[in-house]
């Protein structure tokens, strides 16, 4: 919540805040999440907001790193790249005729989970499309390990439901499909299982549009679980994955590939490098250059500068290093895909949430950055159009409670304002850097 506010994401809505948890089955909350989120999406759709974009993240293990405008640009960039892949697989005529596209983007996983009791024969595993990572991205042993508990050298190609973004209308269809899967075959209390099942049904139907839908090995494998699709079932959900951490990066099995570095280099011509450098290193990584979407984004201390300007002051009126740009900060990057990720999702060992919190660029300045961001008037996410539109943070219809908190807060799905001091006040000693 703190990192999202600093980076000027819209005010969060917390789903199931204060809801009772089953002490005998704490995982049942994952199923409850699907139902409650669908109800919230229904309310948005009924209010005429079908085309609004909604971002859903797990509440306990996601840190934001880059501004909302960068995430938005990459959302549209990812969809455009996905459309090219779809067109090449099934043909442009089929893609257009059957309205096959990507608008809903989930996170990525290196391991197919939960696949019990069928293992890799489960449809959510074997029907997952080929990863967009290069064939030997993780060395000569890439994809050779079939043990899901040791997937460090496996290319990410499976769905992680902890992060997802898309238009309200399409997201609603995805959640309806997941809920239908739960009703049809309640196998586990993991919501990820049912989202992956719905995605597998989509990919199965897309494969049928190819000239050779299934390999000879797949056709002969008597142990594979095949989707059972009813005649009137709509399987095209416009779902895809963020395979390479362009939007969000999972940590599980990616820990050796995630590092922090500054991107203050200048572009150099290929001629000035050795032939070995030209062969094995991608230019932006070697040059340590910022990607264009981040280089053109609001600077990291923009909120502080805007707050000062509203009072007729300049950056000299604060001790904060407002002159710093994105080039001056250490940022987290997936060193295999070379993507500086907007979000880090701490799948796997949870202690990294605490161990890596001080690595986040805003950590030394978190409290004043939060106050500055919260003090600003509602404004567009970006000064320029993204995807052909100007995007604004949603207007929150707070039903009960008052804002009145210099550090902001959140809203529950019931319309109640949740002040920062009530939610996070007792944790501040862990959040702020010790002086």
mmCIF file of C-alpha atoms in Angstrom, residues 32-414:
data_model
loop_
_atom_site.group_PDB
_atom_site.id
_atom_site.type_symbol
_atom_site.label_atom_id
_atom_site.label_comp_id
_atom_site.label_asym_id
_atom_site.label_seq_id
_atom_site.Cartn_x
_atom_site.Cartn_y
_atom_site.Cartn_z
ATOM 1 C CA UNK A 32 -13.821 -16.561 -1.308
ATOM 2 C CA UNK A 33 -11.529 -14.098 -3.103
ATOM 3 C CA UNK A 34 -12.839 -15.175 -6.507
ATOM 4 C CA UNK A 35 -16.475 -14.774 -5.493
ATOM 5 C CA UNK A 36 -16.019 -11.417 -3.731
ATOM 6 C CA UNK A 37 -13.864 -9.939 -6.483
ATOM 7 C CA UNK A 38 -16.427 -10.997 -9.062
ATOM 8 C CA UNK A 39 -19.101 -9.186 -7.045
ATOM 9 C CA UNK A 40 -16.971 -6.045 -7.037
ATOM 10 C CA UNK A 41 -16.365 -6.304 -10.794
ATOM 11 C CA UNK A 42 -20.128 -6.755 -11.286
ATOM 12 C CA UNK A 43 -20.733 -3.497 -9.408
ATOM 13 C CA UNK A 44 -18.214 -1.655 -11.596
ATOM 14 C CA UNK A 45 -19.705 -3.087 -14.802
ATOM 15 C CA UNK A 46 -23.233 -2.192 -13.704
ATOM 16 C CA UNK A 47 -22.006 1.362 -13.096
ATOM 17 C CA UNK A 48 -20.961 1.602 -16.751
ATOM 18 C CA UNK A 49 -17.232 1.120 -16.155
ATOM 19 C CA UNK A 50 -16.713 -1.937 -18.366
ATOM 20 C CA UNK A 51 -13.803 -0.290 -20.193
ATOM 21 C CA UNK A 52 -11.979 0.951 -17.088
ATOM 22 C CA UNK A 53 -8.722 -0.854 -16.375
ATOM 23 C CA UNK A 54 -8.435 -2.657 -13.069
ATOM 24 C CA UNK A 55 -5.266 -3.958 -11.420
ATOM 25 C CA UNK A 56 -5.585 -6.771 -8.861
ATOM 26 C CA UNK A 57 -2.613 -7.835 -6.730
ATOM 27 C CA UNK A 58 -2.126 -10.052 -3.702
ATOM 28 C CA UNK A 59 -2.361 -8.016 -0.530
ATOM 29 C CA UNK A 60 0.576 -9.390 1.435
ATOM 30 C CA UNK A 61 3.545 -9.895 -0.860
ATOM 31 C CA UNK A 62 3.770 -7.302 -3.654
ATOM 32 C CA UNK A 63 6.062 -4.242 -3.705
ATOM 33 C CA UNK A 64 5.688 -1.573 -6.390
ATOM 34 C CA UNK A 65 8.870 -0.143 -7.934
ATOM 35 C CA UNK A 66 7.948 1.971 -10.999
ATOM 36 C CA UNK A 67 5.211 4.574 -11.620
ATOM 37 C CA UNK A 68 1.721 3.737 -12.789
ATOM 38 C CA UNK A 69 2.320 5.392 -16.166
ATOM 39 C CA UNK A 70 5.102 2.893 -16.945
ATOM 40 C CA UNK A 71 2.862 -0.049 -16.073
ATOM 41 C CA UNK A 72 0.117 1.328 -18.320
ATOM 42 C CA UNK A 73 2.472 1.743 -21.277
ATOM 43 C CA UNK A 74 3.755 -1.783 -20.840
ATOM 44 C CA UNK A 75 0.235 -3.179 -20.598
ATOM 45 C CA UNK A 76 -0.510 -1.916 -24.109
ATOM 46 C CA UNK A 77 2.940 -2.919 -25.346
ATOM 47 C CA UNK A 78 2.377 -6.465 -24.060
ATOM 48 C CA UNK A 79 -1.012 -6.719 -25.738
ATOM 49 C CA UNK A 80 0.406 -5.576 -29.073
ATOM 50 C CA UNK A 81 3.232 -8.140 -28.885
ATOM 51 C CA UNK A 82 0.753 -10.870 -27.932
ATOM 52 C CA UNK A 83 -1.423 -10.052 -30.955
ATOM 53 C CA UNK A 84 1.531 -10.604 -33.273
ATOM 54 C CA UNK A 85 2.125 -14.031 -31.710
ATOM 55 C CA UNK A 86 -1.566 -14.931 -31.990
ATOM 56 C CA UNK A 87 -1.708 -13.875 -35.636
ATOM 57 C CA UNK A 88 1.346 -15.968 -36.455
ATOM 58 C CA UNK A 89 -0.115 -19.033 -34.712
ATOM 59 C CA UNK A 90 -3.702 -19.074 -35.980
ATOM 60 C CA UNK A 91 -3.658 -16.519 -38.789
ATOM 61 C CA UNK A 92 -4.892 -12.942 -38.869
ATOM 62 C CA UNK A 93 -8.249 -13.918 -40.372
ATOM 63 C CA UNK A 94 -8.999 -16.387 -37.561
ATOM 64 C CA UNK A 95 -7.799 -13.942 -34.906
ATOM 65 C CA UNK A 96 -10.075 -11.228 -36.258
ATOM 66 C CA UNK A 97 -13.019 -13.486 -37.026
ATOM 67 C CA UNK A 98 -13.072 -15.171 -33.618
ATOM 68 C CA UNK A 99 -12.080 -12.002 -31.726
ATOM 69 C CA UNK A 100 -8.957 -13.615 -30.330
ATOM 70 C CA UNK A 101 -6.707 -11.162 -28.532
ATOM 71 C CA UNK A 102 -5.045 -10.404 -25.207
ATOM 72 C CA UNK A 103 -6.522 -7.853 -22.825
ATOM 73 C CA UNK A 104 -6.201 -9.636 -19.449
ATOM 74 C CA UNK A 105 -2.624 -10.231 -18.298
ATOM 75 C CA UNK A 106 -1.691 -12.558 -15.421
ATOM 76 C CA UNK A 107 1.657 -13.062 -13.737
ATOM 77 C CA UNK A 108 4.134 -15.776 -14.684
ATOM 78 C CA UNK A 109 5.389 -18.899 -12.890
ATOM 79 C CA UNK A 110 8.324 -21.212 -13.520
ATOM 80 C CA UNK A 111 6.475 -24.112 -11.893
ATOM 81 C CA UNK A 112 3.041 -25.445 -12.816
ATOM 82 C CA UNK A 113 1.193 -25.255 -9.516
ATOM 83 C CA UNK A 114 -1.030 -26.561 -8.005
ATOM 84 C CA UNK A 115 -1.068 -29.620 -10.254
ATOM 85 C CA UNK A 116 -1.844 -32.280 -7.626
ATOM 86 C CA UNK A 117 -2.695 -35.104 -8.134
ATOM 87 C CA UNK A 118 -2.018 -35.214 -11.891
ATOM 88 C CA UNK A 119 1.349 -33.482 -12.148
ATOM 89 C CA UNK A 120 2.367 -32.261 -15.611
ATOM 90 C CA UNK A 121 -0.537 -34.198 -17.168
ATOM 91 C CA UNK A 122 -2.995 -31.624 -15.809
ATOM 92 C CA UNK A 123 -4.460 -29.438 -18.541
ATOM 93 C CA UNK A 124 -3.260 -26.297 -16.766
ATOM 94 C CA UNK A 125 0.303 -27.564 -17.280
ATOM 95 C CA UNK A 126 0.591 -29.144 -20.711
ATOM 96 C CA UNK A 127 -1.719 -26.751 -22.552
ATOM 97 C CA UNK A 128 0.248 -23.681 -21.438
ATOM 98 C CA UNK A 129 1.757 -22.041 -24.545
ATOM 99 C CA UNK A 130 5.479 -21.954 -25.188
ATOM 100 C CA UNK A 131 7.343 -19.356 -23.139
ATOM 101 C CA UNK A 132 8.534 -16.210 -24.906
ATOM 102 C CA UNK A 133 11.979 -16.582 -23.300
ATOM 103 C CA UNK A 134 14.704 -17.700 -25.726
ATOM 104 C CA UNK A 135 15.099 -21.485 -25.915
ATOM 105 C CA UNK A 136 18.276 -21.556 -23.809
ATOM 106 C CA UNK A 137 17.639 -18.478 -21.678
ATOM 107 C CA UNK A 138 18.819 -20.243 -18.516
ATOM 108 C CA UNK A 139 21.721 -22.144 -20.054
ATOM 109 C CA UNK A 140 22.087 -25.543 -21.749
ATOM 110 C CA UNK A 141 19.969 -27.205 -19.045
ATOM 111 C CA UNK A 142 16.980 -24.938 -19.706
ATOM 112 C CA UNK A 143 13.643 -26.779 -19.303
ATOM 113 C CA UNK A 144 15.321 -30.146 -18.625
ATOM 114 C CA UNK A 145 14.280 -30.341 -14.963
ATOM 115 C CA UNK A 146 10.734 -31.674 -14.528
ATOM 116 C CA UNK A 147 10.742 -31.353 -10.727
ATOM 117 C CA UNK A 148 8.417 -28.416 -9.879
ATOM 118 C CA UNK A 149 10.306 -27.923 -6.598
ATOM 119 C CA UNK A 150 13.545 -27.183 -8.465
ATOM 120 C CA UNK A 151 12.545 -24.964 -11.390
ATOM 121 C CA UNK A 152 15.418 -22.467 -11.429
ATOM 122 C CA UNK A 153 16.406 -23.374 -15.012
ATOM 123 C CA UNK A 154 12.840 -23.590 -16.328
ATOM 124 C CA UNK A 155 11.392 -20.869 -18.548
ATOM 125 C CA UNK A 156 8.297 -19.231 -17.072
ATOM 126 C CA UNK A 157 5.163 -20.304 -18.961
ATOM 127 C CA UNK A 158 2.518 -21.007 -16.301
ATOM 128 C CA UNK A 159 -0.113 -18.769 -14.789
ATOM 129 C CA UNK A 160 0.287 -17.022 -11.434
ATOM 130 C CA UNK A 161 -2.959 -15.472 -10.205
ATOM 131 C CA UNK A 162 -1.361 -13.063 -7.684
ATOM 132 C CA UNK A 163 -1.185 -10.220 -10.234
ATOM 133 C CA UNK A 164 -3.652 -9.530 -13.032
ATOM 134 C CA UNK A 165 -4.720 -6.481 -15.031
ATOM 135 C CA UNK A 166 -7.359 -5.837 -17.672
ATOM 136 C CA UNK A 167 -10.627 -4.059 -18.538
ATOM 137 C CA UNK A 168 -13.465 -4.518 -16.071
ATOM 138 C CA UNK A 169 -15.697 -6.281 -18.617
ATOM 139 C CA UNK A 170 -13.076 -8.827 -19.683
ATOM 140 C CA UNK A 171 -11.848 -9.373 -16.129
ATOM 141 C CA UNK A 172 -15.423 -10.080 -15.126
ATOM 142 C CA UNK A 173 -15.643 -12.812 -17.773
ATOM 143 C CA UNK A 174 -12.415 -14.387 -16.496
ATOM 144 C CA UNK A 175 -13.623 -14.453 -12.907
ATOM 145 C CA UNK A 176 -16.974 -15.888 -14.007
ATOM 146 C CA UNK A 177 -15.109 -18.668 -15.825
ATOM 147 C CA UNK A 178 -12.988 -19.393 -12.726
ATOM 148 C CA UNK A 179 -16.098 -19.518 -10.540
ATOM 149 C CA UNK A 180 -17.772 -21.864 -13.040
ATOM 150 C CA UNK A 181 -14.703 -24.120 -12.831
ATOM 151 C CA UNK A 182 -15.000 -24.178 -9.052
ATOM 152 C CA UNK A 183 -18.677 -25.129 -9.258
ATOM 153 C CA UNK A 184 -17.980 -27.806 -11.884
ATOM 154 C CA UNK A 185 -15.036 -29.492 -10.185
ATOM 155 C CA UNK A 186 -13.999 -28.242 -6.740
ATOM 156 C CA UNK A 187 -10.623 -29.960 -6.413
ATOM 157 C CA UNK A 188 -8.545 -27.584 -4.290
ATOM 158 C CA UNK A 189 -8.927 -24.285 -2.453
ATOM 159 C CA UNK A 190 -6.335 -22.555 -4.614
ATOM 160 C CA UNK A 191 -7.869 -19.900 -6.858
ATOM 161 C CA UNK A 192 -4.845 -20.234 -9.145
ATOM 162 C CA UNK A 193 -5.917 -23.757 -10.093
ATOM 163 C CA UNK A 194 -9.252 -22.571 -11.459
ATOM 164 C CA UNK A 195 -7.874 -19.558 -13.323
ATOM 165 C CA UNK A 196 -5.292 -21.856 -14.943
ATOM 166 C CA UNK A 197 -8.057 -24.320 -15.864
ATOM 167 C CA UNK A 198 -10.055 -21.569 -17.583
ATOM 168 C CA UNK A 199 -6.908 -20.403 -19.390
ATOM 169 C CA UNK A 200 -6.180 -23.981 -20.502
ATOM 170 C CA UNK A 201 -9.675 -24.241 -21.990
ATOM 171 C CA UNK A 202 -9.002 -21.036 -23.931
ATOM 172 C CA UNK A 203 -5.652 -22.313 -25.212
ATOM 173 C CA UNK A 204 -7.197 -25.674 -26.192
ATOM 174 C CA UNK A 205 -9.829 -23.866 -28.279
ATOM 175 C CA UNK A 206 -7.186 -21.648 -29.865
ATOM 176 C CA UNK A 207 -5.111 -24.695 -30.778
ATOM 177 C CA UNK A 208 -8.058 -26.149 -32.686
ATOM 178 C CA UNK A 209 -7.722 -23.222 -35.105
ATOM 179 C CA UNK A 210 -4.181 -24.274 -36.047
ATOM 180 C CA UNK A 211 -3.471 -26.581 -38.972
ATOM 181 C CA UNK A 212 -1.707 -29.042 -36.619
ATOM 182 C CA UNK A 213 -3.335 -28.471 -33.220
ATOM 183 C CA UNK A 214 -1.544 -31.205 -31.265
ATOM 184 C CA UNK A 215 1.735 -33.046 -31.586
ATOM 185 C CA UNK A 216 1.901 -36.761 -32.240
ATOM 186 C CA UNK A 217 3.220 -37.261 -28.711
ATOM 187 C CA UNK A 218 0.284 -35.357 -27.211
ATOM 188 C CA UNK A 219 -2.257 -37.301 -29.267
ATOM 189 C CA UNK A 220 -0.819 -40.634 -28.121
ATOM 190 C CA UNK A 221 -0.325 -39.760 -24.446
ATOM 191 C CA UNK A 222 -3.132 -41.582 -22.645
ATOM 192 C CA UNK A 223 -2.338 -39.881 -19.332
ATOM 193 C CA UNK A 224 -2.978 -36.296 -20.426
ATOM 194 C CA UNK A 225 -6.091 -34.633 -19.006
ATOM 195 C CA UNK A 226 -8.047 -32.987 -21.820
ATOM 196 C CA UNK A 227 -10.525 -30.132 -21.279
ATOM 197 C CA UNK A 228 -14.212 -30.968 -21.253
ATOM 198 C CA UNK A 229 -15.914 -28.030 -22.919
ATOM 199 C CA UNK A 230 -19.679 -27.735 -23.221
ATOM 200 C CA UNK A 231 -21.258 -26.819 -26.539
ATOM 201 C CA UNK A 232 -22.419 -23.364 -25.437
ATOM 202 C CA UNK A 233 -19.268 -22.500 -23.451
ATOM 203 C CA UNK A 234 -17.379 -19.337 -24.374
ATOM 204 C CA UNK A 235 -13.702 -20.190 -23.965
ATOM 205 C CA UNK A 236 -12.061 -17.074 -25.469
ATOM 206 C CA UNK A 237 -11.271 -14.928 -22.412
ATOM 207 C CA UNK A 238 -8.501 -12.747 -23.934
ATOM 208 C CA UNK A 239 -6.066 -14.037 -21.297
ATOM 209 C CA UNK A 240 -2.289 -13.984 -21.598
ATOM 210 C CA UNK A 241 0.792 -13.927 -19.376
ATOM 211 C CA UNK A 242 3.533 -11.422 -18.647
ATOM 212 C CA UNK A 243 6.213 -14.011 -19.316
ATOM 213 C CA UNK A 244 9.335 -11.889 -18.899
ATOM 214 C CA UNK A 245 8.586 -9.491 -16.049
ATOM 215 C CA UNK A 246 7.763 -6.491 -18.206
ATOM 216 C CA UNK A 247 4.900 -5.631 -15.828
ATOM 217 C CA UNK A 248 5.510 -7.712 -12.721
ATOM 218 C CA UNK A 249 8.224 -10.074 -11.624
ATOM 219 C CA UNK A 250 7.698 -13.138 -9.432
ATOM 220 C CA UNK A 251 10.551 -14.126 -7.129
ATOM 221 C CA UNK A 252 9.925 -17.879 -6.878
ATOM 222 C CA UNK A 253 12.785 -19.678 -8.722
ATOM 223 C CA UNK A 254 13.822 -16.300 -10.174
ATOM 224 C CA UNK A 255 15.911 -15.183 -7.199
ATOM 225 C CA UNK A 256 19.297 -15.819 -8.931
ATOM 226 C CA UNK A 257 18.080 -13.747 -11.903
ATOM 227 C CA UNK A 258 16.943 -10.679 -9.945
ATOM 228 C CA UNK A 259 19.456 -7.979 -9.078
ATOM 229 C CA UNK A 260 19.663 -4.221 -8.430
ATOM 230 C CA UNK A 261 21.755 -1.816 -10.465
ATOM 231 C CA UNK A 262 21.836 1.768 -11.716
ATOM 232 C CA UNK A 263 21.031 2.617 -15.327
ATOM 233 C CA UNK A 264 23.094 5.723 -15.910
ATOM 234 C CA UNK A 265 24.948 4.636 -19.040
ATOM 235 C CA UNK A 266 25.031 6.162 -22.467
ATOM 236 C CA UNK A 267 24.395 4.381 -25.738
ATOM 237 C CA UNK A 268 27.578 3.257 -27.460
ATOM 238 C CA UNK A 269 27.875 2.016 -31.014
ATOM 239 C CA UNK A 270 28.453 -1.674 -31.637
ATOM 240 C CA UNK A 271 31.709 -0.869 -33.410
ATOM 241 C CA UNK A 272 33.328 0.231 -30.165
ATOM 242 C CA UNK A 273 32.837 -3.215 -28.606
ATOM 243 C CA UNK A 274 34.706 -6.440 -28.979
ATOM 244 C CA UNK A 275 33.149 -9.142 -31.162
ATOM 245 C CA UNK A 276 32.544 -11.212 -28.008
ATOM 246 C CA UNK A 277 30.574 -8.386 -26.382
ATOM 247 C CA UNK A 278 28.522 -7.909 -29.536
ATOM 248 C CA UNK A 279 27.709 -11.617 -29.696
ATOM 249 C CA UNK A 280 26.654 -12.281 -26.118
ATOM 250 C CA UNK A 281 25.309 -9.095 -24.551
ATOM 251 C CA UNK A 282 22.191 -7.162 -25.468
ATOM 252 C CA UNK A 283 22.921 -3.468 -25.984
ATOM 253 C CA UNK A 284 20.677 -1.900 -23.300
ATOM 254 C CA UNK A 285 22.060 -4.194 -20.603
ATOM 255 C CA UNK A 286 25.692 -3.576 -21.577
ATOM 256 C CA UNK A 287 25.121 0.171 -21.803
ATOM 257 C CA UNK A 288 23.019 0.171 -18.603
ATOM 258 C CA UNK A 289 20.531 2.482 -20.266
ATOM 259 C CA UNK A 290 17.063 3.278 -19.002
ATOM 260 C CA UNK A 291 14.223 2.032 -21.201
ATOM 261 C CA UNK A 292 12.401 4.836 -22.997
ATOM 262 C CA UNK A 293 9.154 4.386 -21.031
ATOM 263 C CA UNK A 294 10.932 5.013 -17.724
ATOM 264 C CA UNK A 295 13.263 7.721 -19.033
ATOM 265 C CA UNK A 296 10.212 9.738 -20.156
ATOM 266 C CA UNK A 297 8.176 9.157 -16.971
ATOM 267 C CA UNK A 298 7.729 11.667 -14.167
ATOM 268 C CA UNK A 299 10.945 11.816 -12.112
ATOM 269 C CA UNK A 300 11.024 9.874 -8.829
ATOM 270 C CA UNK A 301 10.586 12.964 -6.619
ATOM 271 C CA UNK A 302 7.976 14.643 -8.824
ATOM 272 C CA UNK A 303 5.318 14.534 -6.085
ATOM 273 C CA UNK A 304 7.559 16.455 -3.688
ATOM 274 C CA UNK A 305 8.372 19.071 -6.327
ATOM 275 C CA UNK A 306 4.689 19.475 -7.242
ATOM 276 C CA UNK A 307 3.768 19.846 -3.579
ATOM 277 C CA UNK A 308 6.423 22.543 -3.119
ATOM 278 C CA UNK A 309 5.364 24.343 -6.291
ATOM 279 C CA UNK A 310 1.777 24.480 -5.033
ATOM 280 C CA UNK A 311 3.133 26.521 -2.111
ATOM 281 C CA UNK A 312 5.326 28.703 -4.319
ATOM 282 C CA UNK A 313 8.562 26.932 -3.370
ATOM 283 C CA UNK A 314 11.316 25.137 -5.261
ATOM 284 C CA UNK A 315 13.214 21.914 -4.664
ATOM 285 C CA UNK A 316 15.764 23.874 -2.642
ATOM 286 C CA UNK A 317 13.196 24.202 0.136
ATOM 287 C CA UNK A 318 13.564 20.541 1.151
ATOM 288 C CA UNK A 319 16.391 18.291 2.282
ATOM 289 C CA UNK A 320 15.152 15.535 -0.027
ATOM 290 C CA UNK A 321 17.330 14.846 -3.099
ATOM 291 C CA UNK A 322 14.717 16.104 -5.554
ATOM 292 C CA UNK A 323 17.352 16.465 -8.279
ATOM 293 C CA UNK A 324 17.724 12.682 -8.571
ATOM 294 C CA UNK A 325 16.424 11.068 -11.748
ATOM 295 C CA UNK A 326 15.688 7.430 -12.539
ATOM 296 C CA UNK A 327 19.262 7.232 -13.870
ATOM 297 C CA UNK A 328 20.602 7.847 -10.360
ATOM 298 C CA UNK A 329 18.686 5.110 -8.517
ATOM 299 C CA UNK A 330 19.382 1.432 -8.036
ATOM 300 C CA UNK A 331 16.476 -0.435 -9.593
ATOM 301 C CA UNK A 332 15.479 -4.100 -9.561
ATOM 302 C CA UNK A 333 15.873 -5.923 -12.874
ATOM 303 C CA UNK A 334 15.353 -9.393 -14.266
ATOM 304 C CA UNK A 335 18.872 -9.928 -15.608
ATOM 305 C CA UNK A 336 17.709 -12.624 -18.055
ATOM 306 C CA UNK A 337 14.941 -10.654 -19.760
ATOM 307 C CA UNK A 338 16.597 -7.269 -19.051
ATOM 308 C CA UNK A 339 13.301 -5.834 -17.796
ATOM 309 C CA UNK A 340 13.216 -3.347 -14.918
ATOM 310 C CA UNK A 341 9.995 -4.537 -13.328
ATOM 311 C CA UNK A 342 7.219 -2.182 -12.098
ATOM 312 C CA UNK A 343 6.263 -4.687 -9.373
ATOM 313 C CA UNK A 344 7.957 -7.492 -7.454
ATOM 314 C CA UNK A 345 5.747 -10.363 -6.302
ATOM 315 C CA UNK A 346 7.384 -12.306 -3.477
ATOM 316 C CA UNK A 347 6.345 -15.817 -4.383
ATOM 317 C CA UNK A 348 8.441 -18.444 -2.625
ATOM 318 C CA UNK A 349 10.262 -17.566 0.629
ATOM 319 C CA UNK A 350 8.421 -14.671 2.280
ATOM 320 C CA UNK A 351 11.336 -13.407 4.369
ATOM 321 C CA UNK A 352 12.634 -11.603 1.281
ATOM 322 C CA UNK A 353 9.804 -9.095 1.776
ATOM 323 C CA UNK A 354 11.657 -7.808 4.839
ATOM 324 C CA UNK A 355 15.207 -8.478 3.631
ATOM 325 C CA UNK A 356 14.704 -6.682 0.316
ATOM 326 C CA UNK A 357 12.459 -3.836 1.480
ATOM 327 C CA UNK A 358 15.531 -1.598 2.116
ATOM 328 C CA UNK A 359 16.590 -2.198 -1.500
ATOM 329 C CA UNK A 360 13.588 -0.311 -2.840
ATOM 330 C CA UNK A 361 14.715 3.098 -4.107
ATOM 331 C CA UNK A 362 12.188 5.045 -2.021
ATOM 332 C CA UNK A 363 12.992 3.352 1.303
ATOM 333 C CA UNK A 364 15.200 6.154 2.731
ATOM 334 C CA UNK A 365 12.564 8.779 1.877
ATOM 335 C CA UNK A 366 9.329 6.804 2.198
ATOM 336 C CA UNK A 367 7.459 8.919 4.756
ATOM 337 C CA UNK A 368 7.874 12.366 3.112
ATOM 338 C CA UNK A 369 7.285 10.832 -0.326
ATOM 339 C CA UNK A 370 4.028 9.318 0.928
ATOM 340 C CA UNK A 371 2.830 12.601 2.437
ATOM 341 C CA UNK A 372 3.684 14.490 -0.746
ATOM 342 C CA UNK A 373 1.887 12.030 -3.029
ATOM 343 C CA UNK A 374 -1.233 11.967 -0.853
ATOM 344 C CA UNK A 375 -1.393 15.777 -0.705
ATOM 345 C CA UNK A 376 -1.749 16.218 -4.474
ATOM 346 C CA UNK A 377 -5.018 16.792 -6.283
ATOM 347 C CA UNK A 378 -6.390 14.062 -8.523
ATOM 348 C CA UNK A 379 -4.599 14.222 -11.895
ATOM 349 C CA UNK A 380 -4.061 12.076 -15.006
ATOM 350 C CA UNK A 381 -1.788 9.041 -14.615
ATOM 351 C CA UNK A 382 0.398 10.460 -17.393
ATOM 352 C CA UNK A 383 0.676 13.849 -19.069
ATOM 353 C CA UNK A 384 0.481 12.092 -22.438
ATOM 354 C CA UNK A 385 -2.135 9.739 -23.866
ATOM 355 C CA UNK A 386 -1.401 6.023 -23.416
ATOM 356 C CA UNK A 387 -3.086 3.531 -25.713
ATOM 357 C CA UNK A 388 -4.891 6.434 -27.365
ATOM 358 C CA UNK A 389 -6.523 7.673 -24.137
ATOM 359 C CA UNK A 390 -5.872 9.871 -21.139
ATOM 360 C CA UNK A 391 -6.116 7.718 -18.008
ATOM 361 C CA UNK A 392 -7.239 9.018 -14.620
ATOM 362 C CA UNK A 393 -7.311 7.359 -11.183
ATOM 363 C CA UNK A 394 -10.811 6.142 -10.395
ATOM 364 C CA UNK A 395 -12.985 8.398 -8.275
ATOM 365 C CA UNK A 396 -13.670 6.538 -5.055
ATOM 366 C CA UNK A 397 -17.267 6.684 -3.857
ATOM 367 C CA UNK A 398 -16.546 6.542 -0.125
ATOM 368 C CA UNK A 399 -19.754 5.667 1.671
ATOM 369 C CA UNK A 400 -18.651 5.887 5.309
ATOM 370 C CA UNK A 401 -15.694 7.439 7.097
ATOM 371 C CA UNK A 402 -13.586 10.492 6.265
ATOM 372 C CA UNK A 403 -10.219 10.808 4.580
ATOM 373 C CA UNK A 404 -8.580 13.373 6.886
ATOM 374 C CA UNK A 405 -5.253 11.523 7.071
ATOM 375 C CA UNK A 406 -2.038 13.129 5.823
ATOM 376 C CA UNK A 407 -0.743 9.683 4.851
ATOM 377 C CA UNK A 408 -3.838 8.610 2.961
ATOM 378 C CA UNK A 409 -5.402 5.193 3.279
ATOM 379 C CA UNK A 410 -7.526 2.723 1.339
ATOM 380 C CA UNK A 411 -11.147 1.840 0.781
ATOM 381 C CA UNK A 412 -12.832 -1.447 1.582
ATOM 382 C CA UNK A 413 -15.033 -3.153 -0.987
ATOM 383 C CA UNK A 414 -17.953 -2.162 1.247
#
